[in-house]
Amino acid sequence: MAPLNCLYVVVAFVLSSNILIITSLSSETLPPSTEHSTEIYQVSRPLTTYEKYLRNCANKLKPNCAEEIFYSVFIGNQTIGKPCCFNLVTDMGLYCHVDITKYMVKLPAFKKNESLILNRSAMIFC
C-alpha cells in the first residue's frame, strides 16, 4: 500500500507542476511588435473542466508527499512513508490518483514507460 500511495503523490506532484508550468507560460505577455509580422502567438486558454479537476486532486497532497509519490511512481527510486501514504489514501483518494496517473503517462516525457508507471501506480494503492 505504501508504494502505491507514493505513486499517487508523485503523479499529483507532476500533474500540478505541469499545470503550473503551462499556466505560467501561457500568462506571459509578449512585447508589442513594431514590425508587421505573420507570426501567430498562442493565446492562453482557460483550463478545461477535467484539468481543473486534476489540479484540485493534486492540491490535496502535501508538497513533500507529492514529491515522494512522483519519484516512486515515475522514477521508481523512492518509497513512500506512512504520512504520505495516509495523505494519498485519505485526502486524495483512488480516483484522483488513477486519473492523474493516466493523464501524466500520456505526456511525452513518460509515454515510453507507460506500462511500468501504471504498474507502480497500481502497486501503491494495493
Coordinates of N, CA and C in Angstrom, one line a residue:
M1 N 0.8 -1.2 0.0 CA 0.0 0.0 0.0 C 0.9 1.3 0.0
A2 N 2.0 1.2 0.7 CA 2.9 2.4 0.7 C 3.4 2.7 -0.7
P3 N 3.9 1.7 -1.4 CA 4.4 2.1 -2.8 C 3.3 2.7 -3.6
L4 N 2.1 2.2 -3.6 CA 1.0 2.8 -4.4 C 0.7 4.2 -3.9
N5 N 0.7 4.5 -2.7 CA 0.5 5.8 -2.2 C 1.5 6.8 -2.7
C6 N 2.7 6.4 -2.7 CA 3.8 7.3 -3.2 C 3.6 7.6 -4.7
L7 N 3.1 6.7 -5.4 CA 2.8 6.9 -6.8 C 1.8 8.0 -7.0
Y8 N 0.8 7.9 -6.2 CA -0.3 8.9 -6.3 C 0.3 10.3 -6.0
V9 N 1.1 10.4 -5.0 CA 1.7 11.7 -4.7 C 2.6 12.2 -5.8
V10 N 3.4 11.3 -6.3 CA 4.3 11.6 -7.4 C 3.4 12.1 -8.6
V11 N 2.4 11.4 -8.9 CA 1.6 11.7 -10.1 C 0.9 13.1 -9.8
A12 N 0.5 13.3 -8.6 CA -0.1 14.6 -8.3 C 0.9 15.7 -8.4
F13 N 2.1 15.4 -7.9 CA 3.1 16.5 -8.0 C 3.5 16.8 -9.4
V14 N 3.6 15.8 -10.2 CA 4.0 16.0 -11.6 C 2.8 16.7 -12.4
L15 N 1.6 16.3 -12.1 CA 0.5 17.0 -12.7 C 0.4 18.4 -12.3
S16 N 0.5 18.7 -11.0 CA 0.4 20.0 -10.6 C 1.5 20.9 -11.1
S17 N 2.7 20.3 -11.2 CA 3.9 21.0 -11.7 C 3.6 21.4 -13.2
N18 N 3.1 20.4 -13.9 CA 2.9 20.6 -15.3 C 1.8 21.6 -15.6
I19 N 0.8 21.6 -14.8 CA -0.3 22.6 -14.9 C 0.2 24.0 -14.6
L20 N 1.0 24.0 -13.5 CA 1.6 25.3 -13.1 C 2.5 25.9 -14.2
I21 N 3.3 25.0 -14.8 CA 4.2 25.5 -15.9 C 3.4 25.9 -17.1
I22 N 2.4 25.2 -17.4 CA 1.6 25.6 -18.6 C 0.9 26.9 -18.3
T23 N 0.4 27.0 -17.1 CA -0.3 28.3 -16.7 C 0.6 29.4 -16.7
S24 N 1.8 29.3 -16.1 CA 2.8 30.4 -16.1 C 3.3 30.7 -17.5
L25 N 3.5 29.8 -18.3 CA 3.9 30.1 -19.7 C 2.8 30.8 -20.5
S26 N 1.6 30.4 -20.3 CA 0.5 31.0 -21.0 C 0.2 32.4 -20.5
S27 N 0.6 32.7 -19.3 CA 0.3 34.0 -18.8 C 1.3 35.1 -19.1
E28 N 2.4 34.6 -19.7 CA 3.5 35.6 -20.1 C 3.0 36.4 -21.3
T29 N 3.3 37.7 -21.3 CA 2.9 38.5 -22.4 C 4.1 38.9 -23.2
L30 N 3.8 39.0 -24.5 CA 4.9 39.3 -25.4 C 4.9 40.8 -25.7
P31 N 6.0 41.4 -25.8 CA 6.0 42.9 -26.1 C 5.4 43.2 -27.5
P32 N 4.8 44.3 -27.6 CA 4.2 44.6 -28.9 C 5.3 44.7 -30.0
S33 N 5.0 44.3 -31.1 CA 5.9 44.3 -32.2 C 5.8 45.6 -33.0
T34 N 6.9 46.2 -33.4 CA 6.9 47.4 -34.2 C 6.9 47.1 -35.7
E35 N 7.0 45.9 -36.0 CA 7.0 45.5 -37.4 C 5.7 44.7 -37.7
H36 N 5.4 44.6 -39.0 CA 4.3 43.7 -39.3 C 4.9 42.3 -39.3
S37 N 4.1 41.4 -38.7 CA 4.6 40.0 -38.7 C 3.5 39.1 -39.0
T38 N 3.8 38.0 -39.6 CA 2.8 37.0 -39.9 C 2.8 35.9 -38.9
E39 N 3.6 36.0 -37.8 CA 3.7 35.0 -36.8 C 2.4 35.1 -36.0
I40 N 1.9 33.9 -35.6 CA 0.7 33.8 -34.7 C 1.2 33.4 -33.4
Y41 N 0.8 34.2 -32.3 CA 1.2 33.8 -31.0 C 0.1 33.0 -30.4
Q42 N 0.5 32.0 -29.6 CA -0.5 31.2 -28.9 C -1.2 32.0 -27.8
V43 N -2.5 32.1 -27.8 CA -3.2 32.8 -26.8 C -3.5 31.8 -25.7
S44 N -3.4 32.3 -24.4 CA -3.7 31.4 -23.3 C -5.1 31.0 -23.3
R45 N -5.4 29.8 -22.9 CA -6.7 29.3 -22.9 C -7.1 29.0 -21.4
P46 N -8.3 29.0 -21.1 CA -8.7 28.6 -19.8 C -8.6 27.1 -19.6
L47 N -8.4 26.6 -18.4 CA -8.3 25.2 -18.2 C -9.7 24.6 -18.5
T48 N -9.6 23.3 -19.0 CA -10.8 22.6 -19.2 C -11.3 22.1 -17.8
T49 N -12.5 21.6 -17.8 CA -13.1 21.1 -16.5 C -12.3 20.0 -16.0
Y50 N -11.8 19.1 -16.9 CA -11.0 18.0 -16.5 C -9.7 18.4 -15.9
E51 N -9.1 19.4 -16.5 CA -7.8 20.0 -16.0 C -8.0 20.6 -14.6
K52 N -9.1 21.3 -14.4 CA -9.4 21.9 -13.1 C -9.6 20.8 -12.1
Y53 N -10.3 19.7 -12.5 CA -10.5 18.5 -11.6 C -9.1 18.0 -11.2
L54 N -8.2 17.8 -12.2 CA -6.9 17.2 -11.9 C -6.1 18.1 -11.0
R55 N -6.2 19.4 -11.2 CA -5.5 20.4 -10.4 C -6.0 20.3 -8.9
N56 N -7.3 20.2 -8.8 CA -7.9 20.1 -7.4 C -7.4 18.8 -6.8
C57 N -7.4 17.7 -7.5 CA -6.8 16.5 -7.0 C -5.4 16.7 -6.5
A58 N -4.6 17.3 -7.3 CA -3.2 17.5 -7.0 C -3.0 18.3 -5.8
N59 N -3.8 19.3 -5.6 CA -3.7 20.2 -4.5 C -4.1 19.6 -3.1
K60 N -4.6 18.4 -3.2 CA -5.0 17.7 -1.9 C -3.7 17.1 -1.3
L61 N -2.6 17.0 -2.0 CA -1.4 16.4 -1.5 C -0.5 17.4 -0.9
K62 N 0.2 17.1 0.2 CA 1.2 17.9 0.8 C 2.4 17.9 -0.2
P63 N 3.0 19.1 -0.3 CA 4.1 19.2 -1.3 C 5.2 18.1 -1.2
N64 N 5.6 17.8 0.1 CA 6.7 16.8 0.2 C 6.1 15.4 -0.1
C65 N 4.8 15.1 0.1 CA 4.2 13.9 -0.3 C 4.1 13.7 -1.8
A66 N 3.7 14.8 -2.4 CA 3.6 14.8 -3.9 C 5.0 14.4 -4.5
E67 N 6.1 15.0 -3.9 CA 7.4 14.7 -4.4 C 7.7 13.2 -4.2
E68 N 7.4 12.7 -3.0 CA 7.7 11.2 -2.7 C 6.9 10.4 -3.7
I69 N 5.7 10.7 -3.9 CA 4.9 9.9 -4.8 C 5.4 10.0 -6.3
F70 N 5.7 11.2 -6.7 CA 6.2 11.3 -8.0 C 7.4 10.5 -8.3
Y71 N 8.4 10.6 -7.4 CA 9.7 9.8 -7.6 C 9.4 8.3 -7.5
S72 N 8.5 7.9 -6.7 CA 8.2 6.5 -6.5 C 7.5 5.9 -7.8
V73 N 6.6 6.7 -8.3 CA 5.8 6.2 -9.5 C 6.5 6.4 -10.8
F74 N 7.0 7.6 -11.0 CA 7.5 7.9 -12.3 C 9.0 7.6 -12.5
I75 N 9.7 7.7 -11.4 CA 11.2 7.4 -11.5 C 11.5 6.1 -10.9
G76 N 10.8 5.7 -9.9 CA 11.0 4.3 -9.3 C 12.1 4.2 -8.3
N77 N 12.6 5.4 -7.8 CA 13.8 5.3 -6.9 C 13.5 5.8 -5.5
Q78 N 12.2 5.8 -5.1 CA 11.9 6.2 -3.7 C 10.7 5.4 -3.2
T79 N 10.6 5.3 -1.9 CA 9.5 4.6 -1.3 C 8.7 5.7 -0.6
I80 N 7.4 5.4 -0.3 CA 6.5 6.4 0.3 C 6.4 6.1 1.8
G81 N 6.5 7.1 2.6 CA 6.4 7.0 4.0 C 5.0 6.9 4.5
K82 N 4.7 6.5 5.7 CA 3.4 6.3 6.2 C 2.6 7.6 6.2
P83 N 3.1 8.8 6.5 CA 2.4 10.0 6.5 C 1.9 10.4 5.1
C84 N 2.7 10.2 4.1 CA 2.3 10.4 2.7 C 1.4 9.4 2.2
C85 N 1.5 8.2 2.6 CA 0.6 7.1 2.2 C -0.8 7.5 2.8
F86 N -0.8 8.0 4.0 CA -2.1 8.4 4.6 C -2.7 9.6 3.8
N87 N -1.9 10.5 3.5 CA -2.3 11.7 2.8 C -2.9 11.3 1.4
L88 N -2.2 10.4 0.8 CA -2.7 9.9 -0.6 C -4.0 9.2 -0.5
V89 N -4.1 8.3 0.5 CA -5.3 7.5 0.6 C -6.5 8.3 1.1
T90 N -6.3 9.0 2.2 CA -7.4 9.7 2.8 C -7.8 11.0 2.2
D91 N -6.8 11.8 1.7 CA -7.1 13.1 1.2 C -7.3 13.1 -0.3
M92 N -6.4 12.4 -1.0 CA -6.6 12.4 -2.5 C -7.5 11.4 -3.0
G93 N -7.4 10.1 -2.5 CA -8.3 9.1 -2.9 C -7.8 8.4 -4.2
L94 N -8.4 7.2 -4.4 CA -8.1 6.3 -5.5 C -8.4 7.0 -6.9
Y95 N -9.6 7.5 -7.0 CA -10.0 8.0 -8.3 C -9.1 9.2 -8.8
C96 N -8.8 10.1 -7.9 CA -7.8 11.2 -8.3 C -6.5 10.6 -8.6
H97 N -6.0 9.7 -7.9 CA -4.7 9.1 -8.1 C -4.6 8.5 -9.5
V98 N -5.6 7.7 -9.8 CA -5.7 7.0 -11.1 C -5.8 8.0 -12.3
D99 N -6.7 9.0 -12.1 CA -6.9 9.9 -13.2 C -5.6 10.8 -13.4
I100 N -4.9 11.2 -12.4 CA -3.7 11.9 -12.6 C -2.6 11.1 -13.2
T101 N -2.5 9.8 -12.8 CA -1.5 8.9 -13.4 C -1.8 8.7 -14.9
K102 N -3.1 8.5 -15.2 CA -3.4 8.3 -16.6 C -3.1 9.5 -17.5
Y103 N -3.4 10.7 -16.9 CA -3.1 11.9 -17.6 C -1.6 12.1 -17.8
M104 N -0.8 11.8 -16.8 CA 0.6 12.0 -16.8 C 1.3 11.1 -17.8
V105 N 0.9 9.8 -17.9 CA 1.6 8.9 -18.8 C 1.3 9.2 -20.2
K106 N 0.4 10.1 -20.5 CA 0.2 10.5 -21.9 C 1.1 11.6 -22.3
L107 N 1.8 12.2 -21.4 CA 2.8 13.2 -21.7 C 4.0 12.6 -22.3
P108 N 4.6 13.3 -23.3 CA 5.8 12.7 -24.0 C 6.9 12.3 -23.1
A109 N 7.2 12.9 -22.0 CA 8.3 12.5 -21.1 C 8.0 11.2 -20.4
F110 N 6.8 10.7 -20.3 CA 6.5 9.5 -19.6 C 5.9 8.4 -20.5
K111 N 5.6 8.7 -21.7 CA 4.8 7.8 -22.6 C 5.6 6.5 -22.8
K112 N 6.9 6.6 -23.0 CA 7.7 5.4 -23.3 C 7.7 4.4 -22.1
N113 N 7.4 4.8 -20.9 CA 7.4 4.0 -19.7 C 6.0 3.8 -19.2
E114 N 5.0 3.9 -20.0 CA 3.6 3.9 -19.6 C 3.3 2.7 -18.8
S115 N 3.6 1.5 -19.3 CA 3.2 0.3 -18.6 C 3.9 0.1 -17.2
L116 N 5.1 0.5 -17.2 CA 5.9 0.4 -15.9 C 5.3 1.4 -14.9
I117 N 5.0 2.6 -15.3 CA 4.4 3.7 -14.5 C 3.1 3.2 -14.0
L118 N 2.2 2.7 -14.8 CA 0.9 2.3 -14.4 C 1.0 1.1 -13.4
N119 N 1.9 0.2 -13.6 CA 2.1 -0.9 -12.6 C 2.5 -0.3 -11.3
R120 N 3.5 0.6 -11.3 CA 3.9 1.2 -10.0 C 2.8 1.9 -9.3
S121 N 2.0 2.6 -10.1 CA 0.8 3.4 -9.6 C -0.2 2.4 -8.9
A122 N -0.4 1.3 -9.6 CA -1.4 0.3 -9.1 C -0.9 -0.3 -7.8
M123 N 0.4 -0.5 -7.7 CA 1.0 -1.2 -6.5 C 0.9 -0.3 -5.3
I124 N 0.9 1.0 -5.5 CA 0.8 1.9 -4.3 C -0.5 1.8 -3.6
F125 N -1.6 1.6 -4.3 CA -2.9 1.6 -3.7 C -3.4 0.1 -3.4
C126 N -2.5 -0.9 -3.6 CA -2.9 -2.3 -3.2 C -2.8 -2.6 -1.8

